[in-house]
Coordinates of C-alpha atoms (C1' of nucleotides) in Angstrom, one line a residue:
Chain Y
M1 CA 43.9 -42.8 14.9
S2 CA 41.4 -40.5 17.1
G3 CA 39.9 -37.9 16.7
L4 CA 40.4 -38.3 13.1
P5 CA 37.5 -39.3 10.6
K6 CA 37.1 -42.9 10.5
F7 CA 37.6 -44.2 6.7
Y8 CA 36.5 -47.7 6.2
L9 CA 36.3 -48.9 2.2
T10 CA 36.7 -52.6 0.4
T11 CA 36.9 -53.9 -2.7
A12 CA 35.3 -57.2 -4.1
I13 CA 37.5 -60.2 -3.3
D14 CA 38.6 -61.6 -6.3
Y15 CA 38.0 -65.2 -7.4
S16 CA 41.2 -68.0 -6.8
N17 CA 41.5 -68.8 -10.6
G18 CA 44.1 -67.4 -13.4
D19 CA 45.6 -64.0 -13.1
P20 CA 43.9 -60.9 -12.9
H21 CA 43.0 -59.3 -15.6
L22 CA 42.7 -55.4 -16.3
G23 CA 38.4 -55.1 -14.8
Q24 CA 40.0 -56.4 -12.1
A25 CA 43.0 -53.8 -11.9
L26 CA 40.5 -51.1 -12.9
E27 CA 38.4 -51.7 -9.4
K28 CA 41.8 -51.9 -7.4
I29 CA 43.0 -49.0 -8.9
G30 CA 40.4 -46.7 -8.4
A31 CA 39.2 -47.8 -4.8
D32 CA 43.2 -47.0 -4.4
C33 CA 42.7 -44.1 -5.7
I34 CA 40.3 -42.6 -3.5
A35 CA 41.3 -44.3 -0.4
R36 CA 44.8 -42.7 -1.1
Y37 CA 42.6 -39.2 -1.6
R38 CA 41.0 -39.8 2.0
R39 CA 44.0 -40.3 3.1
L40 CA 45.6 -36.4 2.0
R41 CA 42.3 -35.3 2.9
G42 CA 43.4 -35.7 7.1
D43 CA 40.7 -39.4 6.9
A44 CA 42.0 -42.3 9.0
V45 CA 41.5 -44.8 6.4
H46 CA 41.7 -48.5 6.6
F47 CA 41.2 -50.1 2.9
L48 CA 40.3 -54.0 2.6
M49 CA 41.0 -56.5 -0.2
G50 CA 41.2 -60.1 -0.5
M51 CA 40.4 -63.6 -2.4
D52 CA 36.9 -65.2 -2.2
E53 CA 38.7 -68.8 -2.4
H54 CA 35.9 -71.3 -1.5
S55 CA 34.2 -71.7 -4.9
Q56 CA 34.0 -75.0 -5.9
S57 CA 36.2 -74.3 -9.1
V58 CA 39.3 -74.3 -6.4
I59 CA 39.0 -78.1 -6.0
Q60 CA 38.9 -78.5 -9.9
A61 CA 41.4 -76.3 -10.7
A62 CA 43.7 -77.3 -7.7
A63 CA 42.9 -80.9 -9.4
R64 CA 44.1 -80.4 -12.5
A65 CA 47.5 -79.0 -11.2
G66 CA 47.8 -82.2 -9.0
V67 CA 48.1 -79.5 -5.7
T68 CA 45.9 -79.4 -2.1
P69 CA 42.9 -77.0 -3.0
A70 CA 45.1 -74.8 1.0
Q71 CA 48.2 -75.0 -1.6
W72 CA 46.1 -74.0 -4.9
V73 CA 44.5 -70.4 -3.2
G74 CA 48.3 -70.0 -1.3
R75 CA 49.5 -69.4 -4.8
M76 CA 46.7 -67.4 -6.4
A77 CA 46.5 -65.2 -3.6
D78 CA 50.5 -65.1 -4.4
T79 CA 50.0 -64.0 -7.6
F80 CA 47.0 -61.5 -7.0
A81 CA 48.8 -59.9 -4.6
G82 CA 52.3 -59.2 -6.4
Y83 CA 49.8 -57.1 -8.8
W84 CA 48.8 -55.3 -6.9
R85 CA 51.9 -54.5 -5.3
R86 CA 53.1 -53.9 -8.5
L87 CA 50.1 -51.3 -9.5
H88 CA 51.2 -50.0 -6.0
C89 CA 47.8 -50.4 -3.9
S90 CA 47.9 -49.3 -0.4
N91 CA 45.6 -51.9 1.7
D92 CA 46.2 -52.2 5.1
D93 CA 44.7 -55.6 5.1
W94 CA 44.5 -58.3 3.0
I95 CA 41.5 -60.8 3.8
R96 CA 41.5 -64.7 2.3
T97 CA 38.0 -66.3 2.6
T98 CA 40.1 -69.4 4.3
E99 CA 41.7 -67.9 7.2
P100 CA 40.2 -69.1 10.3
R101 CA 39.5 -65.0 11.4
H102 CA 37.2 -65.0 8.6
A103 CA 35.5 -68.4 9.6
R104 CA 35.2 -66.8 13.1
G105 CA 33.1 -64.0 11.6
V106 CA 30.9 -65.8 9.1
T107 CA 29.8 -68.4 11.8
A108 CA 29.4 -65.9 14.7
L109 CA 27.3 -64.0 12.6
L110 CA 25.1 -67.3 11.9
E111 CA 24.6 -67.4 15.7
R112 CA 24.1 -63.9 15.9
I113 CA 21.3 -64.3 13.6
Q114 CA 19.6 -67.2 14.7
Q115 CA 19.8 -66.0 18.3
R116 CA 18.2 -62.6 17.4
Q117 CA 16.1 -63.4 14.7
P118 CA 15.2 -67.2 15.4
G119 CA 12.4 -67.7 11.9
D120 CA 15.0 -66.1 9.3
L121 CA 17.4 -68.8 9.2
F122 CA 14.9 -72.5 8.8
V123 CA 15.7 -75.5 6.7
A124 CA 13.6 -76.3 3.1
D125 CA 14.1 -77.9 0.2
Y126 CA 16.2 -76.2 -3.1
E127 CA 15.3 -77.4 -6.4
G128 CA 17.7 -77.7 -9.3
L129 CA 19.2 -79.0 -12.0
Y130 CA 22.3 -80.5 -10.9
C131 CA 25.5 -82.1 -12.7
T132 CA 26.8 -85.4 -11.5
G133 CA 31.0 -84.1 -13.5
C134 CA 30.8 -81.1 -11.8
E135 CA 29.1 -82.1 -8.4
E136 CA 27.0 -79.2 -8.3
F137 CA 23.9 -77.4 -9.3
K138 CA 24.1 -75.2 -12.3
T139 CA 22.5 -72.4 -13.4
E140 CA 20.6 -71.4 -16.2
A141 CA 23.7 -69.6 -17.7
Q142 CA 25.3 -72.8 -16.8
I143 CA 23.1 -75.3 -19.2
V144 CA 23.6 -75.0 -23.1
N145 CA 20.7 -77.4 -24.6
G146 CA 19.7 -78.9 -21.6
H147 CA 23.4 -80.1 -20.3
C148 CA 25.6 -78.4 -18.2
I149 CA 28.6 -76.7 -20.6
E150 CA 31.6 -78.6 -19.4
H151 CA 29.7 -82.1 -19.7
P152 CA 27.9 -82.2 -23.1
T153 CA 27.3 -86.3 -22.6
L154 CA 26.1 -86.5 -18.7
E155 CA 22.6 -86.1 -18.4
L156 CA 21.4 -83.1 -15.6
I157 CA 19.2 -84.8 -12.9
R158 CA 17.0 -82.7 -11.5
T159 CA 17.3 -82.4 -7.7
R160 CA 16.3 -81.5 -4.2
E161 CA 18.7 -80.5 -1.3
R162 CA 17.6 -80.1 1.8
N163 CA 19.2 -76.4 2.4
H164 CA 19.4 -74.1 5.1
F165 CA 17.5 -70.7 3.9
F166 CA 17.4 -67.2 4.7
R167 CA 14.7 -65.5 4.6
L168 CA 15.4 -62.3 2.3
S169 CA 11.6 -61.5 1.2
A170 CA 11.6 -59.8 5.3
Y171 CA 13.5 -57.4 4.7
R172 CA 12.7 -55.8 1.0
D173 CA 11.1 -53.4 2.6
A174 CA 13.8 -52.1 4.7
V175 CA 16.1 -52.4 2.7
L176 CA 14.2 -50.1 0.3
E177 CA 13.4 -47.6 2.6
R178 CA 17.4 -47.0 3.6
I179 CA 18.5 -46.8 0.3
R180 CA 15.6 -44.7 -0.9
S181 CA 16.3 -42.2 2.1
G182 CA 20.6 -42.4 0.9
A183 CA 21.8 -44.1 4.3
L184 CA 22.5 -46.6 2.3
A185 CA 23.9 -44.9 -1.0
V186 CA 24.3 -46.4 -4.7
E187 CA 26.5 -45.1 -6.8
P188 CA 26.8 -43.9 -10.0
Q189 CA 22.2 -43.3 -10.0
I190 CA 22.0 -45.7 -12.9
R191 CA 22.8 -48.8 -10.4
R192 CA 20.2 -47.2 -7.2
N193 CA 18.0 -47.4 -9.9
E194 CA 18.3 -51.0 -11.2
V195 CA 18.4 -52.1 -7.2
V196 CA 15.3 -49.6 -6.4
R197 CA 13.8 -51.7 -9.2
L198 CA 14.5 -55.1 -8.4
L199 CA 13.3 -54.7 -5.0
E200 CA 10.2 -52.9 -6.2
D201 CA 9.1 -56.9 -7.5
G202 CA 10.0 -58.4 -4.6
L203 CA 12.5 -60.6 -2.7
Q204 CA 12.5 -64.8 -2.6
D205 CA 14.6 -66.3 0.3
I206 CA 17.9 -67.4 -0.8
S207 CA 19.4 -71.0 0.5
I208 CA 22.8 -70.3 2.2
S209 CA 24.4 -73.4 2.8
R210 CA 25.0 -76.5 0.4
Q211 CA 25.5 -80.4 0.6
R212 CA 28.4 -82.1 -0.3
Q213 CA 31.1 -79.4 -0.5
A214 CA 33.8 -80.0 1.6
W215 CA 36.2 -77.1 0.8
G216 CA 33.4 -74.2 2.6
I217 CA 32.7 -72.8 5.7
P218 CA 31.2 -75.5 7.7
F219 CA 27.4 -74.3 8.8
P220 CA 27.1 -73.7 12.4
G221 CA 24.7 -76.8 14.2
D222 CA 24.5 -78.9 11.0
T223 CA 27.3 -80.5 9.8
E224 CA 26.4 -81.7 6.8
Q225 CA 26.7 -78.4 5.1
T226 CA 28.8 -75.9 4.7
V227 CA 28.0 -72.1 3.7
Y228 CA 27.2 -71.0 0.1
V229 CA 28.5 -67.8 -1.4
W230 CA 26.5 -65.2 -0.4
F231 CA 27.3 -65.3 3.3
D232 CA 30.6 -66.7 2.8
A233 CA 32.4 -63.8 0.3
L234 CA 29.8 -60.6 1.2
T235 CA 30.9 -61.3 5.6
N236 CA 34.6 -60.3 4.3
Y237 CA 34.0 -56.8 5.2
L238 CA 33.3 -58.1 8.9
S239 CA 35.1 -60.6 9.8
A240 CA 38.5 -58.4 8.8
T241 CA 37.4 -56.4 10.7
G242 CA 37.9 -59.2 13.7
F243 CA 34.0 -59.9 14.3
P244 CA 32.6 -60.7 16.7
D245 CA 36.0 -59.5 18.8
A246 CA 35.2 -56.4 21.4
G247 CA 36.7 -53.5 19.5
Y248 CA 35.4 -54.0 15.1
E249 CA 33.1 -51.6 15.6
R250 CA 36.4 -49.3 15.8
L251 CA 36.0 -50.1 12.3
W252 CA 32.5 -51.5 11.0
P253 CA 30.4 -50.5 9.5
A254 CA 32.2 -49.8 6.2
D255 CA 32.3 -46.4 5.0
L256 CA 32.6 -47.7 0.9
H257 CA 32.1 -51.2 -0.6
V258 CA 33.6 -50.8 -4.1
V259 CA 32.2 -53.4 -6.3
G260 CA 32.2 -54.0 -10.1
K261 CA 28.4 -53.3 -12.3
N262 CA 27.5 -56.6 -12.3
I263 CA 27.7 -57.7 -8.3
T264 CA 26.0 -54.5 -7.1
R265 CA 22.5 -56.6 -6.3
F266 CA 24.5 -58.8 -3.6
H267 CA 26.0 -55.9 -1.7
C268 CA 22.8 -53.7 -2.3
I269 CA 20.5 -56.2 -1.4
I270 CA 20.9 -59.5 0.5
W271 CA 23.9 -57.6 2.4
P272 CA 22.1 -54.9 4.2
A273 CA 19.4 -57.3 4.7
M274 CA 22.1 -59.9 6.2
L275 CA 23.3 -57.5 8.6
L276 CA 19.5 -56.2 10.0
A277 CA 18.9 -59.2 10.2
A278 CA 22.2 -59.5 12.7
D279 CA 21.5 -56.5 14.1
L280 CA 24.8 -54.8 12.7
P281 CA 25.0 -51.1 11.2
L282 CA 24.9 -51.6 7.3
P283 CA 27.0 -50.1 4.9
R284 CA 26.7 -46.7 4.4
A285 CA 27.7 -46.7 0.8
V286 CA 28.6 -49.0 -2.1
R287 CA 29.8 -47.0 -5.3
A288 CA 29.4 -49.9 -8.8
H289 CA 32.4 -49.0 -11.4
G290 CA 31.9 -50.3 -14.9
F291 CA 34.2 -52.5 -17.2
V292 CA 36.9 -52.4 -19.6
L293 CA 36.1 -53.2 -22.6
W294 CA 38.9 -54.3 -25.7
E295 CA 37.5 -54.0 -28.9
G296 CA 33.8 -53.7 -27.3
T297 CA 33.4 -56.5 -25.5
K298 CA 34.7 -56.7 -21.6
M299 CA 37.8 -57.9 -20.6
S300 CA 37.9 -61.6 -19.0
K301 CA 40.2 -64.9 -19.3
T302 CA 38.2 -66.1 -22.2
A303 CA 38.4 -63.5 -25.0
G304 CA 42.3 -64.4 -26.1
T305 CA 43.1 -61.5 -27.6
A306 CA 42.6 -59.6 -24.2
V307 CA 45.5 -57.8 -23.2
T308 CA 47.1 -59.6 -20.3
L309 CA 46.9 -57.6 -17.0
G310 CA 51.2 -57.2 -16.9
E311 CA 51.6 -56.5 -20.6
A312 CA 49.6 -53.3 -20.0
I313 CA 51.9 -52.7 -17.0
D314 CA 54.4 -53.2 -18.5
R315 CA 53.8 -50.7 -21.6
H316 CA 54.6 -47.8 -19.7
G317 CA 55.6 -48.9 -16.0
A318 CA 52.0 -48.5 -13.6
D319 CA 51.3 -45.0 -13.0
A320 CA 50.6 -44.7 -16.4
L321 CA 48.1 -48.1 -16.1
R322 CA 46.8 -46.3 -13.2
Y323 CA 46.7 -42.8 -14.7
F324 CA 45.4 -44.2 -18.3
L325 CA 42.6 -46.2 -17.1
L326 CA 41.2 -43.7 -14.5
R327 CA 40.8 -40.6 -16.8
E328 CA 40.0 -42.0 -19.7
V329 CA 38.6 -45.1 -19.2
G330 CA 37.1 -43.4 -15.9
F331 CA 35.1 -45.5 -13.3
D332 CA 31.3 -45.2 -13.3
N333 CA 30.8 -46.5 -16.7
D334 CA 32.5 -48.7 -19.6
G335 CA 35.5 -47.7 -21.6
E336 CA 37.5 -48.8 -24.1
F337 CA 41.6 -49.9 -23.5
T338 CA 43.7 -50.1 -26.4
W339 CA 47.3 -49.5 -27.2
E340 CA 46.9 -46.5 -29.2
R341 CA 44.1 -44.4 -26.9
F342 CA 47.1 -45.5 -23.6
D343 CA 50.0 -44.4 -25.5
A344 CA 48.0 -41.3 -26.8
R345 CA 47.1 -40.6 -23.2
Y346 CA 50.8 -41.2 -21.4
S347 CA 52.8 -39.5 -24.3
S348 CA 51.1 -36.4 -24.5
E349 CA 50.1 -36.0 -20.7
L350 CA 52.3 -37.5 -18.3
A351 CA 55.0 -37.0 -20.9
D352 CA 54.6 -33.4 -22.1
T353 CA 52.1 -32.2 -20.1
L354 CA 53.2 -32.9 -16.5
G355 CA 56.6 -34.3 -17.4
N356 CA 57.6 -32.1 -19.3
L357 CA 57.2 -29.2 -17.3
V358 CA 58.7 -31.0 -14.0
K359 CA 62.1 -31.5 -15.6
R360 CA 61.7 -27.7 -17.3
S361 CA 61.3 -26.2 -13.8
L362 CA 63.9 -27.8 -12.1
D363 CA 66.3 -27.5 -14.9
M364 CA 66.0 -23.6 -15.1
I365 CA 66.1 -23.5 -10.7
H366 CA 69.6 -25.3 -11.4
R367 CA 71.2 -22.9 -14.4
Y368 CA 69.5 -20.1 -13.4
R369 CA 69.3 -20.4 -9.2
G370 CA 72.1 -23.5 -8.7
G371 CA 69.3 -25.5 -7.7
V372 CA 67.5 -22.9 -4.8
V373 CA 65.0 -22.8 -4.6
P374 CA 64.2 -19.0 -4.6
R375 CA 61.6 -17.1 -2.6
G376 CA 59.0 -14.8 -5.0
T377 CA 55.5 -14.5 -4.9
G378 CA 53.2 -15.2 -8.9
A379 CA 50.1 -15.0 -11.2
L380 CA 49.9 -19.1 -10.9
D381 CA 48.9 -19.7 -7.5
E382 CA 46.1 -18.5 -8.0
A383 CA 44.9 -20.1 -10.8
A384 CA 46.4 -23.6 -8.9
L385 CA 44.5 -22.5 -5.9
G386 CA 41.0 -22.3 -7.9
L387 CA 42.4 -25.9 -9.5
I388 CA 42.9 -27.4 -6.5
G389 CA 39.3 -26.7 -5.1
A390 CA 37.6 -28.0 -8.4
Y391 CA 39.6 -30.8 -7.5
Q392 CA 38.9 -31.6 -4.1
R393 CA 34.8 -31.4 -5.5
A394 CA 35.1 -33.9 -8.1
M395 CA 37.4 -36.3 -5.8
D396 CA 34.8 -35.5 -2.8
A397 CA 32.5 -37.0 -5.4
A398 CA 34.0 -39.6 -6.4
R399 CA 34.8 -38.8 -9.7
L400 CA 37.6 -39.8 -10.4
D401 CA 38.3 -38.7 -13.9
E402 CA 37.7 -35.2 -13.6
G403 CA 39.5 -35.3 -10.3
A404 CA 42.3 -36.0 -13.0
A405 CA 41.5 -33.9 -15.3
H406 CA 42.2 -30.7 -13.1
W407 CA 45.4 -32.1 -12.1
M408 CA 46.5 -32.4 -15.5
Q409 CA 45.0 -29.1 -16.1
L410 CA 47.1 -27.1 -13.1
A411 CA 49.9 -28.7 -15.7
A412 CA 48.6 -27.7 -18.3
R413 CA 48.3 -23.7 -16.8
A414 CA 51.8 -24.7 -15.6
N415 CA 53.2 -24.3 -19.1
G416 CA 51.8 -21.5 -20.1
Y417 CA 53.0 -19.2 -17.8
I418 CA 56.2 -20.2 -18.6
Q419 CA 55.6 -19.1 -22.6
E420 CA 54.2 -16.2 -21.0
T421 CA 56.5 -14.8 -18.6
L422 CA 60.1 -16.1 -20.6
P423 CA 62.0 -16.9 -17.5
W424 CA 65.2 -17.3 -20.2
E425 CA 64.5 -13.8 -21.1
L426 CA 64.4 -12.7 -17.8
A427 CA 67.3 -14.3 -17.2
K428 CA 69.0 -12.6 -20.2
A429 CA 67.9 -9.3 -18.9
G430 CA 69.1 -9.6 -15.5
K431 CA 66.2 -9.3 -14.1
D432 CA 66.3 -11.4 -11.0
A433 CA 63.4 -10.2 -8.9
E434 CA 61.0 -11.3 -11.7
L435 CA 62.6 -14.9 -12.0
D436 CA 62.9 -15.6 -9.0
H437 CA 58.8 -15.1 -9.0
V438 CA 58.7 -16.8 -11.7
L439 CA 61.2 -20.1 -10.5
A440 CA 59.2 -19.7 -7.3
S441 CA 56.3 -20.2 -8.4
L442 CA 57.0 -23.2 -10.8
A443 CA 58.6 -24.7 -7.7
R444 CA 55.4 -24.6 -5.2
T445 CA 53.0 -25.3 -8.4
V446 CA 55.4 -28.8 -9.1
G447 CA 55.0 -29.6 -5.1
R448 CA 51.5 -29.3 -5.0
L449 CA 51.3 -31.2 -8.6
A450 CA 53.5 -34.2 -6.9
V451 CA 50.7 -33.9 -3.7
L452 CA 47.5 -33.7 -6.0
G453 CA 48.6 -37.0 -8.0
L454 CA 49.5 -39.1 -5.3
P455 CA 46.3 -40.7 -5.8
F456 CA 47.0 -41.4 -9.5
T457 CA 50.6 -41.8 -9.6
P458 CA 51.9 -42.3 -6.7
A459 CA 55.7 -43.7 -7.4
A460 CA 56.0 -40.3 -9.6
A461 CA 54.5 -38.2 -6.9
A462 CA 57.1 -39.5 -4.8
T463 CA 59.9 -39.0 -6.9
V464 CA 59.0 -35.1 -7.6
W465 CA 58.2 -35.1 -4.1
G466 CA 62.4 -36.0 -3.2
L467 CA 63.1 -33.8 -5.9
L468 CA 62.5 -31.1 -4.3
G469 CA 63.8 -32.0 -0.8
G470 CA 60.1 -32.3 0.8
S471 CA 60.8 -33.3 4.0
G472 CA 59.4 -36.9 4.7
P473 CA 56.9 -39.0 2.3
V474 CA 54.9 -37.2 0.3
E475 CA 51.9 -39.4 2.0
G476 CA 52.4 -37.4 5.1
V477 CA 51.4 -34.0 3.7
R478 CA 47.7 -33.0 4.0
L479 CA 45.3 -31.0 1.3
G480 CA 45.4 -28.3 3.9
E481 CA 48.8 -27.2 3.6
L482 CA 49.3 -27.5 -0.3
E483 CA 47.5 -23.2 0.0
T484 CA 50.5 -22.2 1.6
F485 CA 53.2 -25.2 0.7
D486 CA 56.6 -22.7 -0.7
P487 CA 59.7 -24.5 -0.5
A488 CA 61.5 -21.7 -0.7
G489 CA 65.3 -21.7 0.2
R490 CA 65.9 -25.2 -0.5
Q491 CA 68.1 -27.3 -2.8
V492 CA 66.5 -29.4 -5.6
A493 CA 67.7 -31.9 -7.4
K494 CA 68.8 -32.4 -10.7
P495 CA 65.1 -33.6 -12.3
P496 CA 64.9 -37.3 -14.1
I497 CA 62.6 -38.0 -16.9
L498 CA 59.8 -38.5 -15.4
F499 CA 58.0 -40.9 -17.8
P500 CA 60.6 -42.1 -21.0
K501 CA 58.8 -41.2 -24.6
P502 CA 60.1 -45.1 -26.6
K503 CA 61.4 -43.8 -29.3
A504 CA 59.4 -46.0 -31.9
A505 CA 55.7 -47.0 -30.2
P506 CA 56.2 -50.2 -30.2
A507 CA 53.8 -52.6 -31.7
Chain K
rG1 C1' 8.4 -57.7 -23.5
rG2 C1' 9.1 -54.3 -19.0
rC3 C1' 12.5 -51.3 -16.2
rA4 C1' 16.6 -47.7 -16.5
rG5 C1' 20.3 -45.2 -19.6
rG6 C1' 22.8 -43.0 -23.7
rG7 C1' 23.4 -41.4 -29.6
rU8 C1' 26.9 -33.9 -29.5
rA9 C1' 33.2 -32.8 -33.6
rG10 C1' 37.8 -38.3 -37.2
rC11 C1' 38.7 -40.0 -31.5
rU12 C1' 37.3 -39.4 -26.4
rC13 C1' 33.0 -36.4 -24.1
rA14 C1' 31.5 -31.1 -21.3
rG15 C1' 27.2 -29.1 -22.1
rG16 C1' 21.8 -27.1 -14.0
rU17 C1' 16.1 -24.7 -15.0
rG18 C1' 15.4 -23.2 -23.1
rG19 C1' 18.1 -17.4 -25.3
rU20 C1' 23.6 -13.8 -28.8
rU21 C1' 28.3 -17.0 -33.8
rA22 C1' 27.4 -25.2 -29.6
rG23 C1' 32.6 -25.9 -26.1
rA24 C1' 37.2 -28.9 -24.1
rG25 C1' 41.3 -32.2 -24.8
rC26 C1' 43.6 -35.8 -28.6
rA27 C1' 44.9 -35.9 -33.8
rC28 C1' 45.6 -32.6 -38.0
rG29 C1' 48.0 -27.3 -40.8
rG30 C1' 50.3 -22.8 -39.5
rC31 C1' 53.4 -19.3 -36.9
rA32 C1' 56.0 -18.3 -32.3
rC33 C1' 59.5 -20.2 -29.0
rU34 C1' 63.8 -22.8 -26.8
rC35 C1' 64.4 -23.6 -20.3
rA36 C1' 62.6 -28.9 -21.5
rU37 C1' 61.5 -35.9 -23.3
rA38 C1' 62.1 -32.8 -31.8
rA39 C1' 59.0 -31.1 -25.4
rU40 C1' 56.2 -25.4 -24.6
rG41 C1' 52.7 -21.7 -26.2
rC42 C1' 49.3 -19.3 -30.3
rC43 C1' 46.1 -19.1 -34.5
rG44 C1' 43.1 -21.9 -37.4
rG45 C1' 40.0 -25.6 -40.2
rG46 C1' 36.5 -28.8 -39.3
rG47 C1' 29.5 -30.5 -35.5
rU48 C1' 22.5 -31.3 -40.8
rC49 C1' 23.9 -31.6 -31.9
rG50 C1' 19.9 -40.3 -34.0
rC51 C1' 15.3 -39.0 -36.8
rG52 C1' 10.7 -36.6 -38.1
rG53 C1' 6.6 -34.0 -36.1
rG54 C1' 5.0 -30.2 -32.4
rU55 C1' 4.8 -26.0 -28.7
rU56 C1' 7.5 -21.4 -28.3
rC57 C1' 9.5 -14.8 -30.3
rG58 C1' 13.8 -18.9 -29.6
rA59 C1' 15.4 -25.7 -28.5
rG60 C1' 21.1 -29.7 -28.5
rU61 C1' 18.3 -28.1 -24.1
rC62 C1' 10.2 -29.8 -23.1
rC63 C1' 6.2 -33.0 -25.4
rC64 C1' 4.9 -36.8 -29.1
rG65 C1' 6.4 -40.7 -32.6
rC66 C1' 9.9 -43.9 -34.3
rC67 C1' 15.2 -46.1 -35.4
rC68 C1' 20.4 -47.5 -33.2
rC69 C1' 23.4 -48.6 -28.5
rU70 C1' 23.9 -50.4 -23.5
rG71 C1' 23.0 -51.8 -18.2
rC72 C1' 19.1 -55.0 -15.3
rU73 C1' 15.5 -58.6 -15.3
rA74 C1' 17.8 -61.9 -8.7
rC75 C1' 20.4 -67.6 -5.8
rC76 C1' 27.9 -67.4 -11.2
rA77 C1' 32.1 -63.9 -7.3

RNA sequence: GGCAGGGUAGCUCAGGUGGUUAGAGCACGGCACUCAUAAUGCCGGGGUCGCGGGUUCGAGUCCCGCCCCUGCUACCA
């Protein structure tokens, strides 16, 4: 790890309720794509994912299921982690906010702020509408016609509660300066504009503790209260580094927080302010992704007709879903998911362009050269290096859809090259030297495609790398090696069909 | 209401600082080829560049007005 540039990236931690959906999958896949790409570049990547388990809804969900909250969140964590494994997420760590290491981190962060900026934590009254059914305060969005959505027969009570507060207002200028200067990069631009605007309007202090909630981290020095959402959830990024134990600086600050566009402000305002108060370095960048839409509406559990994540994976496999979400849906903007589009992309690009190229190339090496890659040069290399450059520029800027497009363009170019050089004609005419050049070019291209495709379709990348007789896992390859990559002399395996097309389109 | 972004071929989108016949992919039609997952390649049809004015020799690209869509407008992750 020493010597290599450190790259610590995180995803938002998910609520412990229900199954993950496509929108959450997009975030994890996007972050994983970035993580895998950074590893290809040679960065010392540390990729964190995890679960947010202290929400009030956990208690109710557990009660409904007849289990303890701890059992409930354990189940949920297993469910989520299972999906992320199926999607080939390569996270190095997995944090749950109910873990002792996280409670220690949260406590230590609060104590550190208390120590360095004692005036920034203070006790005051929080006033809000309290639902006796839910036993919690309700926000405007949770109130319909003056009643709690879940308990419309109960009256909401205007209640005051003594809570611990954080002097968020004191950090407006400092946070604004960090964002304006780019020290804290907020991307894409539209999210940065929104956050800057919010900061310009000014900030209010926020309450950071709650009474009557046993399910949570005890507030330091106040056994009556537990730490409220912000300080609990956001701190996971820090507590996962081992903070406050020595050595956490090896990872902190985070290089990139990947979050949904709906929670950018927490990551770009409250979180930086917390860190400033604690005199800790700020994350370098926050990237907000868009949502996956289904028939024009946001993907969520309440949208009954929406596709489930399991169905989407089952359709054509995890690689295909990853590719589709990153290529067609995109990461920065909202994008539509439909079976028609998914099937079309899968068929025309993964199966016909890429999968077919791999198959026909390796089949010809078997048919004409007994499966041994010949030595030779070819015009394809020049195009390949150009496209690899374009790919890198796009991926460096986290424009994942563009990166995927350049990757696929290389496969398309190789198909065109075959049509131009007509290797079967060369074989018939006995033009062995020319045929060697063509087949060698194709073998190099297939290998490069395997490496470039790793961030998008990791399973297929490993398969293709293996077919080419690559030594060691494809994850061990570095982008810098691609220019001189040459599998000449290797025995290649008989190629399978990488992305099989269903006979009839499933309904 | 305020602020921000967007409305370009059937669909998804590219189109730095204004300049010859507005591009790509998919889908569609024709042709070629056979190594390959009836796969590949080539050619082609298809667009009042949201609407209306203006600046300019010339605007999708600048200015004004209008219409429509999306996001943000803070203690829900």
